[in-house]
Structures are given as structure tokens and as C-alpha cells.
Coordinates of C-alpha atoms and ligand atoms in Angstrom, one line a residue:
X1 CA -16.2 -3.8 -48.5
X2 CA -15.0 -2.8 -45.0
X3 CA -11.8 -1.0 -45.8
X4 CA -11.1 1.0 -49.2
X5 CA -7.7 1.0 -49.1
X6 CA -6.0 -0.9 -52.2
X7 CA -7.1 -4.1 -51.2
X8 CA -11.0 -2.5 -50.9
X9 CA -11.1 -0.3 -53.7
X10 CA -9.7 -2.7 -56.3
X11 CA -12.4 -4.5 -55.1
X12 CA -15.0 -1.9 -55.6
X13 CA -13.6 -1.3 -59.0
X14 CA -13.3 -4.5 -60.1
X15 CA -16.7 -5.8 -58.8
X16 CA -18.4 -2.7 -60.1
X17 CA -16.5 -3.0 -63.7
X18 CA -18.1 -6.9 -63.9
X19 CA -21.7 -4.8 -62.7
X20 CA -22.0 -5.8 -59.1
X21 CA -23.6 -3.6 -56.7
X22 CA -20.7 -2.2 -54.6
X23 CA -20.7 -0.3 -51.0
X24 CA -17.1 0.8 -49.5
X25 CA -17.1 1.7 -45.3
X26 CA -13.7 4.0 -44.8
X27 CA -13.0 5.4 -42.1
X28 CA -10.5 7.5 -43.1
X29 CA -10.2 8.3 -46.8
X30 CA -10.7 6.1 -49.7
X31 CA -7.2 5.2 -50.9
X32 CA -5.7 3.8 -46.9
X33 CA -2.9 3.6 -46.2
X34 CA -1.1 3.1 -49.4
X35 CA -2.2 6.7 -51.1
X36 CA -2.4 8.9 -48.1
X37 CA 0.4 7.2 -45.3
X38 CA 2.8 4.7 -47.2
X39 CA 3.7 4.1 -50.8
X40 CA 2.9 7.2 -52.5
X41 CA 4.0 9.5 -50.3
X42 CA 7.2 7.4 -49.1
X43 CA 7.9 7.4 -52.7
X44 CA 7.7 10.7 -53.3
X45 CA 9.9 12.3 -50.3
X46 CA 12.0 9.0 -52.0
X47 CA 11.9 10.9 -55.3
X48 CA 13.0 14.6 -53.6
X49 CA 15.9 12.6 -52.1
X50 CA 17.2 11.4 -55.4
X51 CA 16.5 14.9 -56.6
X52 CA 19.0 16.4 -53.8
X53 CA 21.2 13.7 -54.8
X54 CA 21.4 14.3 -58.5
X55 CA 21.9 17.9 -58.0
X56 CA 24.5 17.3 -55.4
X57 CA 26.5 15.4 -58.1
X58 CA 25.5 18.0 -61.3
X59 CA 29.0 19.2 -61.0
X60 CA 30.8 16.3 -62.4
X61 CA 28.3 16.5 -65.9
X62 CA 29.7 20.2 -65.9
X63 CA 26.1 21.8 -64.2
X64 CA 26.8 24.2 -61.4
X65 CA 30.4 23.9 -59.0
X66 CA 31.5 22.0 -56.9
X67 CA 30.4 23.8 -54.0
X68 CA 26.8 23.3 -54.7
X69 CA 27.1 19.3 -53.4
X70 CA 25.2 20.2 -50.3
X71 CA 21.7 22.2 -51.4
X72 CA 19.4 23.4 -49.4
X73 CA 16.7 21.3 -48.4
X74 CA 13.0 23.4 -48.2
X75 CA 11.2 20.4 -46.6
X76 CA 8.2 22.3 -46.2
X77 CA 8.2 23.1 -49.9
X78 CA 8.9 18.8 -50.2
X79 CA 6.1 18.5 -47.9
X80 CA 3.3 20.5 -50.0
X81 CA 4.5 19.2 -53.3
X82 CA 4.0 15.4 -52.0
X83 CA 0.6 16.7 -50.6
X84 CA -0.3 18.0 -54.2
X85 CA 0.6 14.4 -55.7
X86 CA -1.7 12.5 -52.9
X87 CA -4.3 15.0 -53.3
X88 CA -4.7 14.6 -57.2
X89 CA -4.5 11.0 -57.1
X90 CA -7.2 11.0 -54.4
X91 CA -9.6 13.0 -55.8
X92 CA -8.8 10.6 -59.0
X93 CA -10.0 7.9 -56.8
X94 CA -12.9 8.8 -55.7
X95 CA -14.1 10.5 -58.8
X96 CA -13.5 7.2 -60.6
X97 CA -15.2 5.1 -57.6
X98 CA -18.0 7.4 -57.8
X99 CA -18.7 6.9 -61.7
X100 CA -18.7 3.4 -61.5
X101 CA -21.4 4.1 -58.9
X102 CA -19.7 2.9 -55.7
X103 CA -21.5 4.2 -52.8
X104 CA -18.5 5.4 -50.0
X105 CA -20.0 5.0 -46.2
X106 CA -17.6 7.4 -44.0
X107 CA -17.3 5.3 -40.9
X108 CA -15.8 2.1 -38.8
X109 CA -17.4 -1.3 -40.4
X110 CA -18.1 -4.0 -37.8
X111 CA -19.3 -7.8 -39.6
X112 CA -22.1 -9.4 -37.8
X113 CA -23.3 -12.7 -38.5
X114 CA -26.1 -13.4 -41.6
X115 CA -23.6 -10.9 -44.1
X116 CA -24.5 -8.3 -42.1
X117 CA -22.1 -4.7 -41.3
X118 CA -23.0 -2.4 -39.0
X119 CA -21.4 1.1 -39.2
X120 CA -20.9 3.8 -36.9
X121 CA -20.0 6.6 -38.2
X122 CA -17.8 9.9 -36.4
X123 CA -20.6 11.1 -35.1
X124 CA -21.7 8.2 -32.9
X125 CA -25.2 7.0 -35.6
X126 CA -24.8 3.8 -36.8
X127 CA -26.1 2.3 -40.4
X128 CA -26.8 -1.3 -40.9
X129 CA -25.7 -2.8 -44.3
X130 CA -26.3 -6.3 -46.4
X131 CA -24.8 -7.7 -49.1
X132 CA -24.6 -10.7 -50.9
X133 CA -20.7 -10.7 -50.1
X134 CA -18.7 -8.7 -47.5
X135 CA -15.1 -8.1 -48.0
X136 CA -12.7 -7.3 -45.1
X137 CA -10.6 -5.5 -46.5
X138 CA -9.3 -3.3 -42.8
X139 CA -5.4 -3.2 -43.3
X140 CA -2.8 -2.9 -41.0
X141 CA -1.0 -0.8 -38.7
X142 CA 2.5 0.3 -37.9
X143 CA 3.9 -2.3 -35.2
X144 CA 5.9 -0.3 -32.3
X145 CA 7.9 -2.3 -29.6
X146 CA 7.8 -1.6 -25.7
X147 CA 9.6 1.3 -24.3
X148 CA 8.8 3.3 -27.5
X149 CA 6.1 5.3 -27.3
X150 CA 5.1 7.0 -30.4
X151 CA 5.1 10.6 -30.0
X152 CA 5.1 12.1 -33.5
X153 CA 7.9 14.3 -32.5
X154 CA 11.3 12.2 -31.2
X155 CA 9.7 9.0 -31.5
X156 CA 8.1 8.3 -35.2
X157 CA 6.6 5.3 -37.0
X158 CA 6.1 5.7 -40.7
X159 CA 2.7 7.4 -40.1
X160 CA 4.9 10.3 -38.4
X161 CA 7.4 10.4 -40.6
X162 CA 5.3 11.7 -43.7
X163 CA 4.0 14.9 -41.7
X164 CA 7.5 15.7 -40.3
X165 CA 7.7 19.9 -41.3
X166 CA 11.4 19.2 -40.8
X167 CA 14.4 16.7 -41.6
X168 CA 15.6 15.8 -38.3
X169 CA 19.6 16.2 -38.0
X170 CA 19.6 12.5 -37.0
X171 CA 17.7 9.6 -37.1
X172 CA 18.1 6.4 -35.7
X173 CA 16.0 3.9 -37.6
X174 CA 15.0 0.8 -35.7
X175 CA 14.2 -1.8 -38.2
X176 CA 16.4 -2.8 -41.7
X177 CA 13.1 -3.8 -43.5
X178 CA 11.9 -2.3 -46.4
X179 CA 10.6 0.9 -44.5
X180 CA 13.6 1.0 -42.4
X181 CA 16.0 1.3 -45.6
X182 CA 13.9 3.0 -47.6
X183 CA 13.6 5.5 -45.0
X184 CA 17.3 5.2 -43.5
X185 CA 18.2 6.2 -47.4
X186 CA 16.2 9.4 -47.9
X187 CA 17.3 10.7 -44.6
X188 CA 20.4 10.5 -45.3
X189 CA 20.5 11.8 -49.3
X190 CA 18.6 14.3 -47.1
X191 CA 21.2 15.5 -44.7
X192 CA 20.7 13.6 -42.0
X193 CA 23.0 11.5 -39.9
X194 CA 21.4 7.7 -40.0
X195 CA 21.9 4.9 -37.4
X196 CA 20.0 1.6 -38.6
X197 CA 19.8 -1.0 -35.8
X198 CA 18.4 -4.1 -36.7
X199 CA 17.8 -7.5 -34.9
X200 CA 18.5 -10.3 -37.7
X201 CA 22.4 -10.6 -39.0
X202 CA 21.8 -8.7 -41.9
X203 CA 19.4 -5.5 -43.6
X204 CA 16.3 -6.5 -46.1
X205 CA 16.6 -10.3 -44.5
X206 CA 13.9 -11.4 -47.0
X207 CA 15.7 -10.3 -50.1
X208 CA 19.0 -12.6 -52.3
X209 CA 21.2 -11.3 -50.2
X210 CA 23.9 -10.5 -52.9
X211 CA 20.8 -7.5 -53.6
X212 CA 20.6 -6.8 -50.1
X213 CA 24.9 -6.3 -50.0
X214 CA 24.8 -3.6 -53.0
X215 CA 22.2 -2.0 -50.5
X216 CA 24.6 -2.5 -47.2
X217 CA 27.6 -1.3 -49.4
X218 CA 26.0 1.8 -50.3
X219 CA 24.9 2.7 -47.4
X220 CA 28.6 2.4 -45.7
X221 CA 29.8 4.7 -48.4
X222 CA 27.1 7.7 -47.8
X223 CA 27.9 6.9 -44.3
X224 CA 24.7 5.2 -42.4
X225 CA 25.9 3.8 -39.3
X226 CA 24.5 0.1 -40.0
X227 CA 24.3 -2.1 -36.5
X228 CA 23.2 -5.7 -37.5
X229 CA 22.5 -8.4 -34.7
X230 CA 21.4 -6.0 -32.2
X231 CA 18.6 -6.2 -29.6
X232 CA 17.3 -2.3 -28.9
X233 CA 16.8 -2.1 -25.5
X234 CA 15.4 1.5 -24.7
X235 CA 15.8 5.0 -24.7
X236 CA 16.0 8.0 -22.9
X237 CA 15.3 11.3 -23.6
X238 CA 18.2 14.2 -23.6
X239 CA 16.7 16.6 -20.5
X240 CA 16.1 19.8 -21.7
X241 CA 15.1 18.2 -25.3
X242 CA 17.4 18.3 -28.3
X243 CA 16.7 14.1 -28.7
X244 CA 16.9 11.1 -27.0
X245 CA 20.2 8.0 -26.0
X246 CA 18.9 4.7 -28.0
X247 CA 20.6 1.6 -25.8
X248 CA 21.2 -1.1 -28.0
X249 CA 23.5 -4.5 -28.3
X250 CA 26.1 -4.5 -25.5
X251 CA 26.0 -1.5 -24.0
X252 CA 26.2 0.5 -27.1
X253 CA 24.3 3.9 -27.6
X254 CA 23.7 6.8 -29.9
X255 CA 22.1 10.2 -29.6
X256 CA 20.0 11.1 -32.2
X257 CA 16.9 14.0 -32.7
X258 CA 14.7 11.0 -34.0
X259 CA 13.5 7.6 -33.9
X260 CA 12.3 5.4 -36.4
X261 CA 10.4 2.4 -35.5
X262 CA 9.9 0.6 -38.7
X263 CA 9.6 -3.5 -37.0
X264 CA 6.9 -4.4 -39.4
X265 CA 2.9 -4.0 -39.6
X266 CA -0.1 -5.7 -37.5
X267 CA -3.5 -6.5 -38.9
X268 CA -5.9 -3.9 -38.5
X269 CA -8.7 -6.3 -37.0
X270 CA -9.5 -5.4 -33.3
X271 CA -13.4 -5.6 -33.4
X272 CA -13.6 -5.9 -37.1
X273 CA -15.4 -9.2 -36.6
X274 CA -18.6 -9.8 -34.2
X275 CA -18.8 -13.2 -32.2
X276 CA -21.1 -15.5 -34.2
X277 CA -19.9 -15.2 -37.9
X278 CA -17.2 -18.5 -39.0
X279 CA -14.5 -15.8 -40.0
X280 CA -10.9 -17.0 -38.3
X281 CA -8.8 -14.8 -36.5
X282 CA -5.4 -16.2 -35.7
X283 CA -3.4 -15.4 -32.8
X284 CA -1.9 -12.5 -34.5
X285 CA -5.0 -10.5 -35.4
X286 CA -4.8 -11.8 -38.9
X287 CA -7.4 -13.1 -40.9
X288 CA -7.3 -16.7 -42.2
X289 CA -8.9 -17.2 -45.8
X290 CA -7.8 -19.9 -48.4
X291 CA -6.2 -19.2 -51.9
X292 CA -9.8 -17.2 -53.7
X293 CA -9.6 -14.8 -50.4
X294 CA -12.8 -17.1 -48.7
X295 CA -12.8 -16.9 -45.2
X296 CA -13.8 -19.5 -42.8
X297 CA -18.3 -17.7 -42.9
X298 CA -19.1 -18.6 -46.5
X299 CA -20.2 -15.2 -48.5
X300 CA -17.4 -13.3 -46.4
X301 CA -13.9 -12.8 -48.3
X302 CA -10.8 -11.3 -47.0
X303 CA -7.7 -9.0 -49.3
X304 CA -5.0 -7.0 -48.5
X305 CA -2.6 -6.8 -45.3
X306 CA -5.3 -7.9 -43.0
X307 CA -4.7 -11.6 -44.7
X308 CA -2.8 -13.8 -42.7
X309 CA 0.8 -15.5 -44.3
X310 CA 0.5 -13.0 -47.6
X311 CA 3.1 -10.3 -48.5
X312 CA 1.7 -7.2 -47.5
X313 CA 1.9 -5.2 -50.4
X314 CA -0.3 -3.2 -52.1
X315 CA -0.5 -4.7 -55.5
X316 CA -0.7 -7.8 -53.8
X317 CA -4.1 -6.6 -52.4
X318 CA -5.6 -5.7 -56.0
X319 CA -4.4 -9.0 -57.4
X320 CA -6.3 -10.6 -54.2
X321 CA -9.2 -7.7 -55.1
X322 CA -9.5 -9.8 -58.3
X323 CA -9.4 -13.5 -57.2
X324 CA -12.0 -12.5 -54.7
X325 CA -14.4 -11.0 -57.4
X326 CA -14.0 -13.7 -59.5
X327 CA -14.5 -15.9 -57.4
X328 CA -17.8 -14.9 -55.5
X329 CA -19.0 -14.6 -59.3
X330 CA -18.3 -18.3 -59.9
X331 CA -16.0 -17.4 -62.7
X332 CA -12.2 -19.4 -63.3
X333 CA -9.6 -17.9 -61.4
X334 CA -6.2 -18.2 -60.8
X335 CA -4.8 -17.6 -57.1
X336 CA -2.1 -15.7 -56.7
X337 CA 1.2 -17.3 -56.2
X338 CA 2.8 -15.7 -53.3
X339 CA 5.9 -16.8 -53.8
X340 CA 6.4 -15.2 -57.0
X341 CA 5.0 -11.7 -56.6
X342 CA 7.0 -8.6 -57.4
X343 CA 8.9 -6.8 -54.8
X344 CA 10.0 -3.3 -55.5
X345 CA 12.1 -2.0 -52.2
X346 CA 12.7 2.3 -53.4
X347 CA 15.6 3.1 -51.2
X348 CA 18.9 4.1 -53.4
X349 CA 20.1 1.7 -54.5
X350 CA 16.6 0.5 -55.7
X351 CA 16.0 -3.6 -55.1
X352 CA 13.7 -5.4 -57.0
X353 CA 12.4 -9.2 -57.3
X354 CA 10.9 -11.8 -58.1
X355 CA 10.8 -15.8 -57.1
X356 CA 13.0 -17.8 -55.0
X357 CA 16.2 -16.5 -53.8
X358 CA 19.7 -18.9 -54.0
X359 CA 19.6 -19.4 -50.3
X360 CA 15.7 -20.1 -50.6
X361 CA 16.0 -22.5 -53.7
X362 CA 19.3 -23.9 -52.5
X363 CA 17.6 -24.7 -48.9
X364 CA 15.2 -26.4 -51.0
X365 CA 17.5 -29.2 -52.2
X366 CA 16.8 -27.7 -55.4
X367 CA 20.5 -28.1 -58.0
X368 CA 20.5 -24.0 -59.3
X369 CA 22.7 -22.5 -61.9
X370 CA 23.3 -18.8 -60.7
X371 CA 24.8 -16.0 -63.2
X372 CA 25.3 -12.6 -61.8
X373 CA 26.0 -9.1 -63.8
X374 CA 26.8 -5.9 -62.5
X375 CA 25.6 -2.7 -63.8
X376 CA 29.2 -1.4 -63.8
X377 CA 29.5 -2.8 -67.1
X378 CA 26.7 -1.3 -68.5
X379 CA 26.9 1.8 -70.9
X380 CA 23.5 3.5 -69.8
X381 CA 24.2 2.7 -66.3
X382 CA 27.6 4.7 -66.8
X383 CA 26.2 7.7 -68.6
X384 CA 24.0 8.4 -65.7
X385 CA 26.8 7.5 -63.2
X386 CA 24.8 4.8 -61.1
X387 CA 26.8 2.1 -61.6
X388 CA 26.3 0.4 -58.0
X389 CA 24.4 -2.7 -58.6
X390 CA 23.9 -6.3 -60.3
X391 CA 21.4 -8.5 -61.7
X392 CA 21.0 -11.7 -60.5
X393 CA 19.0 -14.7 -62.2
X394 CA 19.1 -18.0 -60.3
X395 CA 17.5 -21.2 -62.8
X396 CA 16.9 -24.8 -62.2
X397 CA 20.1 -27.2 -63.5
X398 CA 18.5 -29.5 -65.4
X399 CA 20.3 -33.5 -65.1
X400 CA 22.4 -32.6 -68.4
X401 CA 23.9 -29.4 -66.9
X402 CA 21.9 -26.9 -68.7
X403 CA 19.7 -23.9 -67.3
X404 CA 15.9 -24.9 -66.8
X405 CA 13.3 -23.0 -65.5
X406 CA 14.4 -19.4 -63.6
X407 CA 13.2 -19.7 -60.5
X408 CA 14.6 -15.9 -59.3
X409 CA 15.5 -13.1 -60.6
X410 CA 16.9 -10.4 -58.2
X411 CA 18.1 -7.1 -59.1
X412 CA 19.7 -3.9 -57.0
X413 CA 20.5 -0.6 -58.6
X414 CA 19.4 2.0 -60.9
X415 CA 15.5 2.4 -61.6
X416 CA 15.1 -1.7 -61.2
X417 CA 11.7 -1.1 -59.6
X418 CA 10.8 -0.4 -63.4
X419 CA 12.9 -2.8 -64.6
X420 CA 11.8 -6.3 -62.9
X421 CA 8.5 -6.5 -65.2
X422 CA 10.8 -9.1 -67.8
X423 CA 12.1 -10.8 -64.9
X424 CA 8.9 -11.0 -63.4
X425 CA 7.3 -12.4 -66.4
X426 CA 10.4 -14.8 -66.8
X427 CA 9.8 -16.7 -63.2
X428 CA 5.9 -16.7 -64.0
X429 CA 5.5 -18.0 -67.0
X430 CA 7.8 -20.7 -66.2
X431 CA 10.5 -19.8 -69.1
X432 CA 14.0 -20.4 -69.2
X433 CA 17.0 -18.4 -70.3
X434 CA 16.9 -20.2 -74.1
X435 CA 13.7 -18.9 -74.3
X436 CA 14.0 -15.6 -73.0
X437 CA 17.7 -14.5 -74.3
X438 CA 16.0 -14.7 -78.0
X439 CA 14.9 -11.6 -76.8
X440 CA 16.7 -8.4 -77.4
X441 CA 17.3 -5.7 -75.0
X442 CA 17.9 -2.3 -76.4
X443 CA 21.0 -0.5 -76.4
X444 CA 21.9 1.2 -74.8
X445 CA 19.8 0.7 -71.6
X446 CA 20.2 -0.6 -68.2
X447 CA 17.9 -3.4 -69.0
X448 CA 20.5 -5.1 -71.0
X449 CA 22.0 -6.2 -67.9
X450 CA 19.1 -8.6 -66.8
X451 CA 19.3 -9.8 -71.1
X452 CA 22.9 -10.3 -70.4
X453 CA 22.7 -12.3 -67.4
X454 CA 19.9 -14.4 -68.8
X455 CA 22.6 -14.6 -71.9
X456 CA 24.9 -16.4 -70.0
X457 CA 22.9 -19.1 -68.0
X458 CA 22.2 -20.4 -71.4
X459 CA 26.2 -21.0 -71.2
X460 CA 27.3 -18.1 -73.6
X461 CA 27.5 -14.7 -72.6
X462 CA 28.6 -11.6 -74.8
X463 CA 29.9 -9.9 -71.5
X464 CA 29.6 -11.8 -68.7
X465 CA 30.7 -15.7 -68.2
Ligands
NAI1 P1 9.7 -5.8 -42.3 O1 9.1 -7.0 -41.6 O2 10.0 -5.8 -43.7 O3 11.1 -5.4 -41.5 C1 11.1 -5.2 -40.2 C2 12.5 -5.4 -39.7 O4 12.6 -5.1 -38.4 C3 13.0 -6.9 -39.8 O5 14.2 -7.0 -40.5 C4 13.1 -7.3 -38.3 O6 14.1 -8.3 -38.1 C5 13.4 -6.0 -37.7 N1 13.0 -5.9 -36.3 C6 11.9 -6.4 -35.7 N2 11.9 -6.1 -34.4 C7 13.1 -5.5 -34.1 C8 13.7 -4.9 -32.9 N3 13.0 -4.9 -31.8 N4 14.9 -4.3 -33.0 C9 15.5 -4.3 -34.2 N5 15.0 -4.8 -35.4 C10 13.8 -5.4 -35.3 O7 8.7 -4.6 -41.9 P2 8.7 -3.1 -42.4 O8 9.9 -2.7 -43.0 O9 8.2 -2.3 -41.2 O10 7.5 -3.1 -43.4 C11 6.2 -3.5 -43.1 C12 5.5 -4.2 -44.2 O11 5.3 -3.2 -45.3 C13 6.4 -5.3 -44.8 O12 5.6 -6.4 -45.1 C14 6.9 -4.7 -46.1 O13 7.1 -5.7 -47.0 C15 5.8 -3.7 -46.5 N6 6.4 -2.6 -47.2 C16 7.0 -2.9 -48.4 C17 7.6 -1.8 -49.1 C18 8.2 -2.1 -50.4 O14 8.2 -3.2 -50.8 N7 8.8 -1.1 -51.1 C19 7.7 -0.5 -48.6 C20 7.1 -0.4 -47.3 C21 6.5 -1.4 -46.7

């Protein structure tokens, strides 16, 4: 494996687990980006946010006054605690790598023809390794754009953003992805004034974009300055410090201490591959390998972010981990179907998806039925007061009017990161809403939302028509 990120180590794991002799080259530490400079710990300065938001609100379930909506913010406190969470789960990693007998090689992994790696390690030695298979497995990095250069301190990419020692009083945020909103929303339940700026007409582009509105709408109300349809065009630092004047659209500006660029990630594959091996490169640095993770050099595989036209997520990479072990050991497989994955985007409101959205299956000449419930209706959703939201299942008309197969299911709101797992299953096993609605919900939950939207594609709802 070259890489022992999620993408390597499920690798490791997995090949170890079905007794294959397994070497990891890291860099860094085993766990990439994912455990030590993404997910986890965006997730868990995500979870002090909502922390800072609940208490803000305890007043209204009769828990503290009024006056305590605005408490103190001890980032630095924040800042250990989410250290003490990547910590444990690291040394969870590599104690488990370790008993399964995976040997870690600290230093950068270079492929040379005949299966060969060759790596140089800190100190300038270099090792050469074999294997029977290699695994590229290198990542990605944060993308910046020209005229931002990344400084740690007034100009940030996610990287910088998990070591700040502070909350910046403002933050422009250049980007409405999924880092820019996760990260334009725990600013701001932070304290922080937010201005999002992004290119395309409208924040999370790749989501349904009734989701994506809950997210826009809740945004306006906590006050983040959205901008949509706007070129960034530079910035210039405030003399004396104190910030820096991001130029956007026409002529428009704003001051802020901070600046996010969060424009998407590049492949981490400068110099990952020797001249001489069949292993494709595209023109974006990416790696080209087919649907069991084979690259172009037989005996060579590729998972993960470095994989060219895959969602770069991190379970995506273990579910590629897998294909690619089964795979070199000959054994049936299923790839994975890209189009169908789970998408879990943590900013507040929470989106979560999976399978085609109603634009996507509309643009596919496909004939949809579409039923849509809000959480506002929802008892559990009202007892914890998060009542911003919907559930959205989109399924197939079949010639006789009635719902086929559900081809999406989108949510936004409360906790539907956990929640997606039925509608998941629902757009991968092919079902359709008379099959699922047999199935009972508890009550009460907020998952009785996606039961009662499922409910009423089968053309009789309890709640919703
Ligand atoms: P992204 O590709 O999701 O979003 C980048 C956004 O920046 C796009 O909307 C794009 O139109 C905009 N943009 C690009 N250049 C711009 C410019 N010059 N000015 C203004 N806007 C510009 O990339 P993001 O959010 O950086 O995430 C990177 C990768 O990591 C993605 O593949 C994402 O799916 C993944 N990721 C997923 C998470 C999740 O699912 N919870 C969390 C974090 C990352």
C-alpha cells in the first residue's frame, strides 16, 4: 500500500483479515487525512458547535436564562478535546494494524516498474519493497486558487482550520461545497460573522436542491452572508493586520480576519508513479483504474481520493479497499455503484443522500413520482426543537401511475447523517415504497418522517399527501 489513509488501511485490514501479507508506506500517520486533518476532527469542532448551540437555546426547555444565549467559547479547551478524540482513535488504528501484523514503513512511496516501491524515508535512506500487488492509495490535497496564498493565519484551507488556537471574528469562506458549509456553519454557531462566496448559482450544487434550500434557508436566519454566482477575484491585506478586503462579483468586497478556501481537493500523485509502469495518470493528476480498482500495470490497484471520476469520500475508499482485495484474490465482487453511495454533509442543518436527485433523474428522461415531508410535522423533531428540514424520496412512475423503484432519497435536518441508512438501503436494493412502507418506524422518532414519505408515494399517506 502506498498511503494508509482510509483508502490504505482498509486495505491493510481487509487483506490481512483474508491472510495476505500486508506492508503500509505513510508518510505522515496511519489514519490520512480523514482521522488526523478532515472528517474526524471537522466533525468534532462540528459537534462543539451544536454544543454552543443547544446551550444557547437551554432557556426555552427552562435550563439557565435568557441571558446565557451567547456562552463563552474556550477554543483552546475545543481544541485539546478534539486532539484527545484523534489521538485515541489513532492509537486504535495502529494498535489494530499492528495485530493483524501489518508492517507500517514511515516514509514517501514511489512505484517503479516490475511491482516494485521504493521508499525514502525523513531522513534521506531509502528501502526498496515488492509485493505481489501494490495499492496507490496517496490521497488528496486541499485545492487553493491564485492570489491566495495559504498562510495558516488569514488565509486557511481546511488543513489550517483544524489547528486554529482561536475562532476568528469573521470568516469569509470561499467555496459552498461540503467543507465550505460545513465549515461556514460552525463558525458561525461559533460566534463568528460568515461570508460564503461561491461560483455556481447555488450552495452544495451536487445535492436535491430542495436539501440544499433547508441548508440556504438556515443559514439566512443565523445570518451567513450567502453570495452565489460570484467570481472571487482577490484580496488584500488590511495594513497594520487585523484581516484582509476579499474582491468578489462586481465590485463587491468584505473585510474579514479569515479566509477559507474550501474549492475542492487534488490527487495527491506528483511523483507517486515512476516512468515505465502502465499506471494512467490523467490530466488532473488522478489515477485512472476500472470498476475492481485495477489500474492500467496489471498487479497495481488504485482506492480512495487519488481515483479519478469517484466521490471522494472516505467510506467510499474502504468500500474500494474491499473490491480491490477481492479482487486481486480472484474472489466475486461487486463494484461499487457510485452513483448510489451515501453522502452525509454535517453542517446544521445536517444533509444526507443517497441516489439520483429530481433534477438528475428528471434530466434523465426518466417519468419520477416525488413526495416530500417536512420534519415540522414530526413529534420527535418538535420535542428537540429542530424542526428545520424535509425528507425527500424521488421513485420511478411506473406506465400505470404507481411508484416503482426509488431512485433517491434526500434528506436535510436533524441527525439525518444517522438517519439515511433505510434510505440508503431503499435505493440499493432496488425496492419500492410498497415494499418498504410495510415497514414500521417507531414512534416517536424523527425517522418516521422518511416512513411517512415513503407512505405516501405508495398513494396513501397518514400525514402527508
Ligand atoms: P466541492 O467540490 O464539494 O465544493 C467546492 C465548491 O467550490 C463548489 O461548489 C465550486 O463551485 C466552488 N468553487 C470552486 N472554485 C471557486 C472559486 N474560485 N470561487 C468560488 N467558488 C468556487 O469541494 P470541497 O467542499 O472543498 O470538498 C472537497 C471534497 O471533499 C469533495 O469531494 C467533498 O465531497 C469531500 N468532502 C465531503 C464531506 C462530506 O461529505 N461531509 C466533508 C468534507 C469533504
Amino acid at each position: 500500500m502506498i498511503g494508509g489513509g482510509p483508502g490504505g488501511y482498509a486495505t491493510a485490514l481487509y487483506g490481512a483479515a483474508a491472510g495476505l501479507d500486508v506492508a503500509v508506506v505513510e508518510l505522515d500517520k496511519v489514519g490520512g487525512t480523514c482521522l488526523h486533518r478532515g472528517c474526524v476532527p471537522a466533525k468534532e469542532f462540528l459537534e462543539t458547535a451544536a454544543v454552543r448551540r443547544t446551550v444557547s437555546a437551554a432557556a426555552a426547555f427552562g435550563i439557565g436564562s435568557p441571558s446565557d444565549d451567547r456562552p463563552a467559547v474556550h477554543f483552546e479547551v475545543s481544541q485539546q478535546r478534539k486532539q484527545q478524540v484523534v489521538d485515541q482513535l489513532f492509537r486504535g488504528l495502529s494498535g489494530l494494524m499492528k495485530g493483524r501484523g501489518i508492517t507500517v514503513f514511515p516514509g514517501t512511496g514511489v512505484l517503479l516498474p516490475g511491482r516494485r516501491v521504493r521508499v525514502t524515508a525523513d531522513d534521506g535512506s531509502t528501502t526498496e519493497l515488492g509485493g505481489t500487488n501494490v495499492v496507490l492509495a496517496a490521497g488528496s490535497l486541499p485545492r487553493t486558487i491564485p492570489g491566495f496564498d495559504v498562510d495558516g493565519t488569514t488565509v486557511l484551507t481546511s488543513d489550517e482550520v483544524l489547528d486554529l488556537e482561536h475562532v476568528p471574528p469573521s470568516v469569509a469562506v470561499i467555496g459552498g461545497g461540503a467543507i465550505g458549509c460545513e465549515f461556514a456553519s460552525m463558525f458561525s454557531d461559533l460566534g463568528a460573522s460568515v461570508t460564503v462566496l461561491e461560483a455556481l448559482p447555488t450552495i452544495l450544487a451536487g445535492c436535491d436542491e430542495d436539501a440544499a434550500a433547508v441548508v440556504a434557508r438556515s443559514f439566512r436566519k443565523r445570518g451567513i452572508q450567502v453570495h452565489t454566482g460570484v467570481q472571487v477575484t482577490g484580496h488584500a491585506p488590511v495594513p497594520g493586520g487585523g484581516g484582509t478586503v476579499v474582491s468578489f462579483g462586481e465590485g463587491q468586497q468584505v473585510t474579514v480576519a479569515s479566509v477559507v478556501v474550501s474549492v475542492g481537493r487534488r490527487p495527491r500523485s506528483e511523483g507517486l508513479v515512476e516512468p515505465g509502469t502502465g499506471v494512467v495518470v490523467d490530466e488532473r493528476g488522478f489515477v485512472v483504474a476500472d470498476e475492481y480498482m485495477r489500474t492500467g500495470e496489471p498487479g497495481v490497484w488504485a482506492v480512495g481520493d487519488i481515483v479519478a471520476g469517484t466521490p471522494q469520500l472516505a467510506h467510499v475508499g474502504f468500500a474500494e479497499a474491499i473490491v480491490a482485495v477481492r479482487s486481486m484474490l480472484g474472489e466475486p465482487v461487486v463494484p461499487v455503484d457510485y452513483g448510489a453511495v451515501p453522502w452525509a454533509i454535517y453542517c446544521h442543518p445536517e444533509v444526507a443522500f443517497a441516489g439520483m436527485t429530481e433534477a438528475a433523474a428528471r434530466a434523465a428522461g426518466i417519468d419520477v413520482l416525488v413526495k416530500k415531508d417536512p420534519f415540522g410535522g414530526n413529534s420527535r423533531a418538535r420535542i428537540i426543537g429542530e424542526t428545520d428540514g424535509l425528507v425527500k424520496v424521488i421513485a420511478e412512475r411506473r406506465p400505470d401511475g404507481s411508484a416503482g423503484r426509488i431512485l433517491g432519497v434526500h434528506m436535510a435536518g436533524p441527525w439525518v447523517t444517522e438517519q439515511l441508512g433505510a434510505g440508503y438501503l431503499a435505493v440499493n436494493w432496488e425496492a419500492t415504497p410498497d415494499e418498504v412502507a410495510r415497514f414500521i418506524q417507531p414512534h416517536p422518532s424523527l425517522s418516521e418522517t422518511f416512513g411517512e414519505t415513503v407512505l405516501a408515494l405508495t398513494g396513501r399517506g397518514l400525514h402527508v399527501g
